[in-house]
């Protein structure tokens, strides 16, 4: 187990209306009342950010968004900028989620631009990457994540590295109920930390939190989080139930 402070984030994806989001946020807040052994964030849809910010005000649970565009404002129909997210109360923003890459044409390059834009306005990006099943079967997992890391971090300097979270999310484990084994995840996490060490030095790499994502549930969280380079989780499906999400967060206790 590492001594980095754990970080659990809930990615609500395209789920929950505004009132439903508010209610889920209230339940998560209640379920985690008094808990301070890890950093926690929830990431609702854009339209629910204000309501969830309101529901979480004064709590230790932070707010995150699921994406951002790299321009500050202008004629970019349908996009939302970093400064808008900051004004809505966000601390974090997810970038490069595999669903964005798979269904919305995001590339390694656009993910890098989003990550850099997030940092420029003071947001803490959660940079997602991970191989597909096909890539794992072909034995190119390390090559793929190395390429994804290279692009995502290409414009991130050493001063900003402390603001970044990496989320390793093997595509084959997302929403499938088949999580990576703790050993499979640890192997990639260690490799990613090595890449960070090559670029930013070992000391800086030791401070970066690397979350695992992909079918994290209350019953597998503890053993995943026990791995030396797994510093938290990005939780999809299980974050939509307050009790399950709270149980995952609580598995962060020493
Ligand atoms: P899941 O999603 O927990 O439902 O597998 C994780 C994610 O996509 O971030």
PDB file of C-alpha atoms and ligand atoms in Angstrom:
ATOM      1  CA  UNK A   1       0.000   0.000   0.000  1.00  0.00           C
ATOM      2  CA  UNK A   2       1.314   3.441  -0.875  1.00  0.00           C
ATOM      3  CA  UNK A   3       1.353   6.453   1.414  1.00  0.00           C
ATOM      4  CA  UNK A   4      -0.259   8.723  -1.148  1.00  0.00           C
ATOM      5  CA  UNK A   5      -3.648   9.943   0.000  1.00  0.00           C
ATOM      6  CA  UNK A   6      -6.276   7.869  -1.794  1.00  0.00           C
ATOM      7  CA  UNK A   7      -8.622   9.506  -4.267  1.00  0.00           C
ATOM      8  CA  UNK A   8     -11.985   8.036  -5.231  1.00  0.00           C
ATOM      9  CA  UNK A   9     -14.035   9.707  -7.948  1.00  0.00           C
ATOM     10  CA  UNK A  10     -17.517   8.805  -9.137  1.00  0.00           C
ATOM     11  CA  UNK A  11     -18.148   9.190 -12.863  1.00  0.00           C
ATOM     12  CA  UNK A  12     -21.903   9.412 -13.215  1.00  0.00           C
ATOM     13  CA  UNK A  13     -21.646   9.471 -17.036  1.00  0.00           C
ATOM     14  CA  UNK A  14     -24.921  10.322 -18.842  1.00  0.00           C
ATOM     15  CA  UNK A  15     -27.116   9.360 -15.908  1.00  0.00           C
ATOM     16  CA  UNK A  16     -29.483  11.223 -13.581  1.00  0.00           C
ATOM     17  CA  UNK A  17     -31.643  14.296 -14.155  1.00  0.00           C
ATOM     18  CA  UNK A  18     -30.989  17.449 -12.147  1.00  0.00           C
ATOM     19  CA  UNK A  19     -33.270  16.462  -9.217  1.00  0.00           C
ATOM     20  CA  UNK A  20     -31.942  12.892  -9.281  1.00  0.00           C
ATOM     21  CA  UNK A  21     -28.380  14.177  -9.235  1.00  0.00           C
ATOM     22  CA  UNK A  22     -29.099  16.444  -6.311  1.00  0.00           C
ATOM     23  CA  UNK A  23     -30.656  13.588  -4.410  1.00  0.00           C
ATOM     24  CA  UNK A  24     -27.743  11.218  -5.130  1.00  0.00           C
ATOM     25  CA  UNK A  25     -25.267  13.891  -4.027  1.00  0.00           C
ATOM     26  CA  UNK A  26     -27.194  14.383  -0.791  1.00  0.00           C
ATOM     27  CA  UNK A  27     -27.155  10.642  -0.135  1.00  0.00           C
ATOM     28  CA  UNK A  28     -23.430  10.357  -0.839  1.00  0.00           C
ATOM     29  CA  UNK A  29     -22.802  13.289   1.486  1.00  0.00           C
ATOM     30  CA  UNK A  30     -24.835  11.682   4.230  1.00  0.00           C
ATOM     31  CA  UNK A  31     -23.211   8.267   3.757  1.00  0.00           C
ATOM     32  CA  UNK A  32     -19.736   9.792   4.027  1.00  0.00           C
ATOM     33  CA  UNK A  33     -20.445  12.221   6.834  1.00  0.00           C
ATOM     34  CA  UNK A  34     -17.340  12.539   9.011  1.00  0.00           C
ATOM     35  CA  UNK A  35     -15.153  10.470   6.676  1.00  0.00           C
ATOM     36  CA  UNK A  36     -11.804  12.070   5.894  1.00  0.00           C
ATOM     37  CA  UNK A  37      -9.444   9.200   5.094  1.00  0.00           C
ATOM     38  CA  UNK A  38      -9.431   9.841   1.337  1.00  0.00           C
ATOM     39  CA  UNK A  39     -10.197  12.537  -1.227  1.00  0.00           C
ATOM     40  CA  UNK A  40     -13.596  12.079  -2.823  1.00  0.00           C
ATOM     41  CA  UNK A  41     -15.217  13.644  -5.878  1.00  0.00           C
ATOM     42  CA  UNK A  42     -18.371  13.121  -7.898  1.00  0.00           C
ATOM     43  CA  UNK A  43     -18.702  13.989 -11.577  1.00  0.00           C
ATOM     44  CA  UNK A  44     -22.303  14.567 -12.704  1.00  0.00           C
ATOM     45  CA  UNK A  45     -23.434  15.761 -16.136  1.00  0.00           C
ATOM     46  CA  UNK A  46     -22.826  19.410 -17.050  1.00  0.00           C
ATOM     47  CA  UNK A  47     -26.449  20.390 -16.487  1.00  0.00           C
ATOM     48  CA  UNK A  48     -26.440  18.982 -12.943  1.00  0.00           C
ATOM     49  CA  UNK A  49     -23.177  20.622 -11.818  1.00  0.00           C
ATOM     50  CA  UNK A  50     -24.817  23.618 -10.158  1.00  0.00           C
ATOM     51  CA  UNK A  51     -27.369  21.525  -8.264  1.00  0.00           C
ATOM     52  CA  UNK A  52     -24.721  19.076  -7.081  1.00  0.00           C
ATOM     53  CA  UNK A  53     -22.384  21.927  -6.096  1.00  0.00           C
ATOM     54  CA  UNK A  54     -25.212  23.256  -3.987  1.00  0.00           C
ATOM     55  CA  UNK A  55     -25.899  19.859  -2.397  1.00  0.00           C
ATOM     56  CA  UNK A  56     -22.211  19.384  -1.550  1.00  0.00           C
ATOM     57  CA  UNK A  57     -21.497  22.897  -0.258  1.00  0.00           C
ATOM     58  CA  UNK A  58     -19.560  22.787   3.025  1.00  0.00           C
ATOM     59  CA  UNK A  59     -18.802  19.053   2.697  1.00  0.00           C
ATOM     60  CA  UNK A  60     -15.436  17.420   1.961  1.00  0.00           C
ATOM     61  CA  UNK A  61     -16.735  15.961  -1.306  1.00  0.00           C
ATOM     62  CA  UNK A  62     -15.428  17.772  -4.366  1.00  0.00           C
ATOM     63  CA  UNK A  63     -17.133  18.367  -7.673  1.00  0.00           C
ATOM     64  CA  UNK A  64     -15.799  17.270 -11.053  1.00  0.00           C
ATOM     65  CA  UNK A  65     -16.962  17.493 -14.657  1.00  0.00           C
ATOM     66  CA  UNK A  66     -16.730  14.779 -17.295  1.00  0.00           C
ATOM     67  CA  UNK A  67     -15.057  16.783 -20.050  1.00  0.00           C
ATOM     68  CA  UNK A  68     -14.073  20.279 -21.193  1.00  0.00           C
ATOM     69  CA  UNK A  69     -13.084  22.090 -24.361  1.00  0.00           C
ATOM     70  CA  UNK A  70      -9.669  23.756 -24.585  1.00  0.00           C
ATOM     71  CA  UNK A  71     -10.847  27.215 -25.698  1.00  0.00           C
ATOM     72  CA  UNK A  72     -12.073  29.646 -23.063  1.00  0.00           C
ATOM     73  CA  UNK A  73     -15.138  30.855 -24.938  1.00  0.00           C
ATOM     74  CA  UNK A  74     -16.417  31.512 -28.433  1.00  0.00           C
ATOM     75  CA  UNK A  75     -18.285  29.947 -31.317  1.00  0.00           C
ATOM     76  CA  UNK A  76     -17.953  26.285 -30.324  1.00  0.00           C
ATOM     77  CA  UNK A  77     -21.534  25.057 -30.191  1.00  0.00           C
ATOM     78  CA  UNK A  78     -22.152  22.339 -27.662  1.00  0.00           C
ATOM     79  CA  UNK A  79     -18.851  22.706 -25.808  1.00  0.00           C
ATOM     80  CA  UNK A  80     -18.103  23.774 -22.221  1.00  0.00           C
ATOM     81  CA  UNK A  81     -14.884  25.509 -21.186  1.00  0.00           C
ATOM     82  CA  UNK A  82     -12.594  25.165 -18.202  1.00  0.00           C
ATOM     83  CA  UNK A  83     -13.363  28.625 -16.754  1.00  0.00           C
ATOM     84  CA  UNK A  84     -17.079  27.766 -16.923  1.00  0.00           C
ATOM     85  CA  UNK A  85     -16.430  24.612 -14.922  1.00  0.00           C
ATOM     86  CA  UNK A  86     -14.416  26.537 -12.349  1.00  0.00           C
ATOM     87  CA  UNK A  87     -17.259  29.041 -12.018  1.00  0.00           C
ATOM     88  CA  UNK A  88     -19.687  26.135 -11.567  1.00  0.00           C
ATOM     89  CA  UNK A  89     -17.672  24.947  -8.576  1.00  0.00           C
ATOM     90  CA  UNK A  90     -15.590  22.183 -10.139  1.00  0.00           C
ATOM     91  CA  UNK A  91     -12.197  21.216  -8.806  1.00  0.00           C
ATOM     92  CA  UNK A  92     -11.656  18.222 -11.085  1.00  0.00           C
ATOM     93  CA  UNK A  93     -12.366  17.340 -14.690  1.00  0.00           C
ATOM     94  CA  UNK A  94     -12.161  13.956 -16.373  1.00  0.00           C
ATOM     95  CA  UNK A  95     -10.392  14.014 -19.739  1.00  0.00           C
ATOM     96  CA  UNK A  96      -9.844  11.309 -22.321  1.00  0.00           C
ATOM     97  CA  UNK A  97     -12.356   8.812 -20.993  1.00  0.00           C
ATOM     98  CA  UNK A  98     -12.458   5.805 -23.315  1.00  0.00           C
ATOM     99  CA  UNK A  99     -16.119   6.492 -24.101  1.00  0.00           C
ATOM    100  CA  UNK A 100     -15.076   9.920 -25.405  1.00  0.00           C
ATOM    101  CA  UNK A 101     -12.356   8.295 -27.482  1.00  0.00           C
ATOM    102  CA  UNK A 102     -14.632   5.482 -28.698  1.00  0.00           C
ATOM    103  CA  UNK A 103     -17.861   7.355 -29.477  1.00  0.00           C
ATOM    104  CA  UNK A 104     -16.915  11.006 -29.864  1.00  0.00           C
ATOM    105  CA  UNK A 105     -13.750  10.915 -31.886  1.00  0.00           C
ATOM    106  CA  UNK A 106     -11.308  12.035 -29.233  1.00  0.00           C
ATOM    107  CA  UNK A 107      -7.708  11.408 -30.064  1.00  0.00           C
ATOM    108  CA  UNK A 108      -4.515  11.241 -28.037  1.00  0.00           C
ATOM    109  CA  UNK A 109      -3.820  14.760 -29.274  1.00  0.00           C
ATOM    110  CA  UNK A 110      -7.187  16.247 -28.270  1.00  0.00           C
ATOM    111  CA  UNK A 111      -6.912  14.593 -24.857  1.00  0.00           C
ATOM    112  CA  UNK A 112      -3.554  16.331 -24.375  1.00  0.00           C
ATOM    113  CA  UNK A 113      -5.043  19.694 -25.317  1.00  0.00           C
ATOM    114  CA  UNK A 114      -7.913  19.227 -22.874  1.00  0.00           C
ATOM    115  CA  UNK A 115      -5.591  18.217 -20.045  1.00  0.00           C
ATOM    116  CA  UNK A 116      -3.368  21.235 -20.666  1.00  0.00           C
ATOM    117  CA  UNK A 117      -6.371  23.583 -20.835  1.00  0.00           C
ATOM    118  CA  UNK A 118      -7.713  22.182 -17.568  1.00  0.00           C
ATOM    119  CA  UNK A 119      -4.438  22.928 -15.800  1.00  0.00           C
ATOM    120  CA  UNK A 120      -4.265  26.409 -17.293  1.00  0.00           C
ATOM    121  CA  UNK A 121      -7.463  27.421 -15.522  1.00  0.00           C
ATOM    122  CA  UNK A 122      -6.637  25.734 -12.227  1.00  0.00           C
ATOM    123  CA  UNK A 123      -8.646  22.532 -12.657  1.00  0.00           C
ATOM    124  CA  UNK A 124      -7.228  19.174 -11.621  1.00  0.00           C
ATOM    125  CA  UNK A 125      -7.498  16.849 -14.624  1.00  0.00           C
ATOM    126  CA  UNK A 126      -8.137  13.131 -14.250  1.00  0.00           C
ATOM    127  CA  UNK A 127      -6.466  11.806 -17.376  1.00  0.00           C
ATOM    128  CA  UNK A 128      -7.925   8.480 -18.497  1.00  0.00           C
ATOM    129  CA  UNK A 129      -6.162   5.908 -20.592  1.00  0.00           C
ATOM    130  CA  UNK A 130      -6.159   2.181 -21.130  1.00  0.00           C
ATOM    131  CA  UNK A 131      -6.016  -0.566 -23.730  1.00  0.00           C
ATOM    132  CA  UNK A 132      -8.874  -2.337 -25.511  1.00  0.00           C
ATOM    133  CA  UNK A 133      -9.407  -6.076 -25.255  1.00  0.00           C
ATOM    134  CA  UNK A 134      -7.969  -6.520 -28.710  1.00  0.00           C
ATOM    135  CA  UNK A 135      -4.837  -4.599 -27.764  1.00  0.00           C
ATOM    136  CA  UNK A 136      -4.417  -6.652 -24.595  1.00  0.00           C
ATOM    137  CA  UNK A 137      -4.789  -9.878 -26.563  1.00  0.00           C
ATOM    138  CA  UNK A 138      -2.188  -8.692 -29.051  1.00  0.00           C
ATOM    139  CA  UNK A 139       0.204  -8.004 -26.184  1.00  0.00           C
ATOM    140  CA  UNK A 140       0.537  -4.273 -26.915  1.00  0.00           C
ATOM    141  CA  UNK A 141      -0.903  -2.905 -23.656  1.00  0.00           C
ATOM    142  CA  UNK A 142       2.312  -1.219 -22.575  1.00  0.00           C
ATOM    143  CA  UNK A 143       2.894   0.312 -25.998  1.00  0.00           C
ATOM    144  CA  UNK A 144      -0.648   1.692 -26.076  1.00  0.00           C
ATOM    145  CA  UNK A 145      -0.596   3.270 -22.634  1.00  0.00           C
ATOM    146  CA  UNK A 146       2.866   4.679 -23.303  1.00  0.00           C
ATOM    147  CA  UNK A 147       1.607   6.379 -26.453  1.00  0.00           C
ATOM    148  CA  UNK A 148      -1.464   7.715 -24.615  1.00  0.00           C
ATOM    149  CA  UNK A 149       0.665   9.022 -21.740  1.00  0.00           C
ATOM    150  CA  UNK A 150       3.120  10.639 -24.157  1.00  0.00           C
ATOM    151  CA  UNK A 151       0.398  12.703 -25.814  1.00  0.00           C
ATOM    152  CA  UNK A 152      -1.541  13.520 -22.678  1.00  0.00           C
ATOM    153  CA  UNK A 153       1.552  14.816 -20.882  1.00  0.00           C
ATOM    154  CA  UNK A 154       3.301  16.369 -23.882  1.00  0.00           C
ATOM    155  CA  UNK A 155       2.550  19.947 -22.801  1.00  0.00           C
ATOM    156  CA  UNK A 156       2.430  19.399 -19.035  1.00  0.00           C
ATOM    157  CA  UNK A 157       5.446  20.860 -17.265  1.00  0.00           C
ATOM    158  CA  UNK A 158       6.958  19.774 -13.950  1.00  0.00           C
ATOM    159  CA  UNK A 159       5.208  22.560 -12.031  1.00  0.00           C
ATOM    160  CA  UNK A 160       1.771  21.220 -12.906  1.00  0.00           C
ATOM    161  CA  UNK A 161       2.361  17.544 -12.312  1.00  0.00           C
ATOM    162  CA  UNK A 162       1.126  17.716  -8.726  1.00  0.00           C
ATOM    163  CA  UNK A 163      -2.321  18.695 -10.000  1.00  0.00           C
ATOM    164  CA  UNK A 164      -2.728  15.660 -12.250  1.00  0.00           C
ATOM    165  CA  UNK A 165      -4.408  12.338 -11.563  1.00  0.00           C
ATOM    166  CA  UNK A 166      -4.006   9.453 -13.999  1.00  0.00           C
ATOM    167  CA  UNK A 167      -6.807   6.895 -14.325  1.00  0.00           C
ATOM    168  CA  UNK A 168      -5.832   3.557 -15.802  1.00  0.00           C
ATOM    169  CA  UNK A 169      -9.028   2.131 -17.236  1.00  0.00           C
ATOM    170  CA  UNK A 170      -8.671  -0.976 -19.367  1.00  0.00           C
ATOM    171  CA  UNK A 171     -11.532  -0.644 -21.867  1.00  0.00           C
ATOM    172  CA  UNK A 172     -12.429  -4.318 -21.503  1.00  0.00           C
ATOM    173  CA  UNK A 173     -13.113  -3.792 -17.798  1.00  0.00           C
ATOM    174  CA  UNK A 174     -15.386  -0.743 -18.101  1.00  0.00           C
ATOM    175  CA  UNK A 175     -19.011  -1.529 -17.402  1.00  0.00           C
ATOM    176  CA  UNK A 176     -18.459  -5.220 -18.052  1.00  0.00           C
ATOM    177  CA  UNK A 177     -18.363  -6.546 -14.500  1.00  0.00           C
ATOM    178  CA  UNK A 178     -14.928  -7.993 -15.289  1.00  0.00           C
ATOM    179  CA  UNK A 179     -12.355  -5.985 -13.381  1.00  0.00           C
ATOM    180  CA  UNK A 180      -8.638  -6.241 -14.016  1.00  0.00           C
ATOM    181  CA  UNK A 181      -7.082  -8.404 -11.337  1.00  0.00           C
ATOM    182  CA  UNK A 182      -5.118  -6.433  -8.734  1.00  0.00           C
ATOM    183  CA  UNK A 183      -1.924  -7.896 -10.233  1.00  0.00           C
ATOM    184  CA  UNK A 184      -2.846  -6.946 -13.816  1.00  0.00           C
ATOM    185  CA  UNK A 185      -3.687  -3.405 -12.733  1.00  0.00           C
ATOM    186  CA  UNK A 186      -0.614  -3.049 -10.522  1.00  0.00           C
ATOM    187  CA  UNK A 187       1.650  -4.098 -13.385  1.00  0.00           C
ATOM    188  CA  UNK A 188       0.350  -1.282 -15.593  1.00  0.00           C
ATOM    189  CA  UNK A 189       0.257   1.256 -12.743  1.00  0.00           C
ATOM    190  CA  UNK A 190       3.895   0.570 -11.957  1.00  0.00           C
ATOM    191  CA  UNK A 191       4.753   0.982 -15.630  1.00  0.00           C
ATOM    192  CA  UNK A 192       2.879   4.319 -15.782  1.00  0.00           C
ATOM    193  CA  UNK A 193       4.689   5.576 -12.692  1.00  0.00           C
ATOM    194  CA  UNK A 194       7.935   4.622 -14.379  1.00  0.00           C
ATOM    195  CA  UNK A 195       7.005   6.736 -17.409  1.00  0.00           C
ATOM    196  CA  UNK A 196       6.246   9.677 -15.115  1.00  0.00           C
ATOM    197  CA  UNK A 197       9.581   9.154 -13.381  1.00  0.00           C
ATOM    198  CA  UNK A 198      11.398   9.207 -16.738  1.00  0.00           C
ATOM    199  CA  UNK A 199       9.806  12.534 -17.601  1.00  0.00           C
ATOM    200  CA  UNK A 200       9.517  14.325 -14.251  1.00  0.00           C
ATOM    201  CA  UNK A 201      11.915  12.487 -11.943  1.00  0.00           C
ATOM    202  CA  UNK A 202      11.259   9.758  -9.406  1.00  0.00           C
ATOM    203  CA  UNK A 203      10.303  12.087  -6.553  1.00  0.00           C
ATOM    204  CA  UNK A 204       7.617  13.843  -8.599  1.00  0.00           C
ATOM    205  CA  UNK A 205       6.311  10.540  -9.959  1.00  0.00           C
ATOM    206  CA  UNK A 206       5.859   9.287  -6.414  1.00  0.00           C
ATOM    207  CA  UNK A 207       3.415  12.104  -5.691  1.00  0.00           C
ATOM    208  CA  UNK A 208       1.086  11.452  -8.657  1.00  0.00           C
ATOM    209  CA  UNK A 209      -2.045   9.500  -7.888  1.00  0.00           C
ATOM    210  CA  UNK A 210      -2.914   6.745 -10.322  1.00  0.00           C
ATOM    211  CA  UNK A 211      -6.511   5.553 -10.070  1.00  0.00           C
ATOM    212  CA  UNK A 212      -7.766   2.264 -11.381  1.00  0.00           C
ATOM    213  CA  UNK A 213     -11.131   2.216 -13.176  1.00  0.00           C
ATOM    214  CA  UNK A 214     -13.199  -0.591 -14.641  1.00  0.00           C
ATOM    215  CA  UNK A 215     -15.898  -2.480 -12.722  1.00  0.00           C
ATOM    216  CA  UNK A 216     -14.754  -1.308  -9.290  1.00  0.00           C
ATOM    217  CA  UNK A 217     -17.307  -2.516  -6.755  1.00  0.00           C
ATOM    218  CA  UNK A 218     -17.504  -2.635  -2.950  1.00  0.00           C
ATOM    219  CA  UNK A 219     -16.351  -6.260  -2.998  1.00  0.00           C
ATOM    220  CA  UNK A 220     -13.202  -5.774  -5.096  1.00  0.00           C
ATOM    221  CA  UNK A 221     -12.110  -2.262  -4.080  1.00  0.00           C
ATOM    222  CA  UNK A 222     -10.096  -3.219  -1.038  1.00  0.00           C
ATOM    223  CA  UNK A 223      -7.781  -5.660  -2.776  1.00  0.00           C
ATOM    224  CA  UNK A 224      -7.265  -3.343  -5.738  1.00  0.00           C
ATOM    225  CA  UNK A 225      -6.448  -0.450  -3.395  1.00  0.00           C
ATOM    226  CA  UNK A 226      -4.017  -2.634  -1.471  1.00  0.00           C
ATOM    227  CA  UNK A 227      -1.621  -2.645  -4.446  1.00  0.00           C
ATOM    228  CA  UNK A 228       1.400  -0.380  -4.019  1.00  0.00           C
ATOM    229  CA  UNK A 229       0.746   1.772  -7.095  1.00  0.00           C
ATOM    230  CA  UNK A 230      -3.068   1.879  -7.041  1.00  0.00           C
ATOM    231  CA  UNK A 231      -3.943   5.146  -5.345  1.00  0.00           C
ATOM    232  CA  UNK A 232      -7.661   5.290  -5.836  1.00  0.00           C
ATOM    233  CA  UNK A 233     -10.479   4.461  -8.179  1.00  0.00           C
ATOM    234  CA  UNK A 234     -12.583   6.028 -10.888  1.00  0.00           C
ATOM    235  CA  UNK A 235     -15.961   4.425 -10.368  1.00  0.00           C
ATOM    236  CA  UNK A 236     -18.735   4.331 -12.971  1.00  0.00           C
ATOM    237  CA  UNK A 237     -21.732   2.060 -12.382  1.00  0.00           C
ATOM    238  CA  UNK A 238     -21.208   1.621  -8.649  1.00  0.00           C
ATOM    239  CA  UNK A 239     -21.036   5.396  -8.113  1.00  0.00           C
ATOM    240  CA  UNK A 240     -24.736   5.672  -8.996  1.00  0.00           C
ATOM    241  CA  UNK A 241     -25.692   3.973  -5.738  1.00  0.00           C
ATOM    242  CA  UNK A 242     -24.749   6.034  -2.700  1.00  0.00           C
ATOM    243  CA  UNK A 243     -24.246   2.995  -0.439  1.00  0.00           C
ATOM    244  CA  UNK A 244     -21.982   1.232  -2.950  1.00  0.00           C
ATOM    245  CA  UNK A 245     -19.952   4.352  -3.641  1.00  0.00           C
ATOM    246  CA  UNK A 246     -19.597   5.058   0.079  1.00  0.00           C
ATOM    247  CA  UNK A 247     -18.525   1.453   0.689  1.00  0.00           C
ATOM    248  CA  UNK A 248     -15.801   1.802  -1.955  1.00  0.00           C
ATOM    249  CA  UNK A 249     -14.623   5.067  -0.397  1.00  0.00           C
ATOM    250  CA  UNK A 250     -14.588   3.482   3.041  1.00  0.00           C
ATOM    251  CA  UNK A 251     -12.369   0.672   1.818  1.00  0.00           C
ATOM    252  CA  UNK A 252      -9.617   3.324   1.706  1.00  0.00           C
ATOM    253  CA  UNK A 253      -9.068   3.140   5.437  1.00  0.00           C
ATOM    254  CA  UNK A 254      -5.546   2.128   6.409  1.00  0.00           C
TER     255      UNK A 254
HETATM  256  P1  LIG B   1     -17.476   1.186 -14.455  1.00  0.00           P
HETATM  257  O1  LIG B   1     -16.945   2.479 -15.237  1.00  0.00           O
HETATM  258  O2  LIG B   1     -17.099   1.337 -13.015  1.00  0.00           O
HETATM  259  O3  LIG B   1     -18.948   1.181 -14.678  1.00  0.00           O
HETATM  260  O4  LIG B   1     -16.798  -0.004 -15.076  1.00  0.00           O
HETATM  261  C1  LIG B   1     -15.712   3.055 -14.918  1.00  0.00           C
HETATM  262  C2  LIG B   1     -15.457   4.259 -15.786  1.00  0.00           C
HETATM  263  O5  LIG B   1     -15.808   4.232 -16.971  1.00  0.00           O
HETATM  264  O6  LIG B   1     -14.909   5.281 -15.329  1.00  0.00           O
END
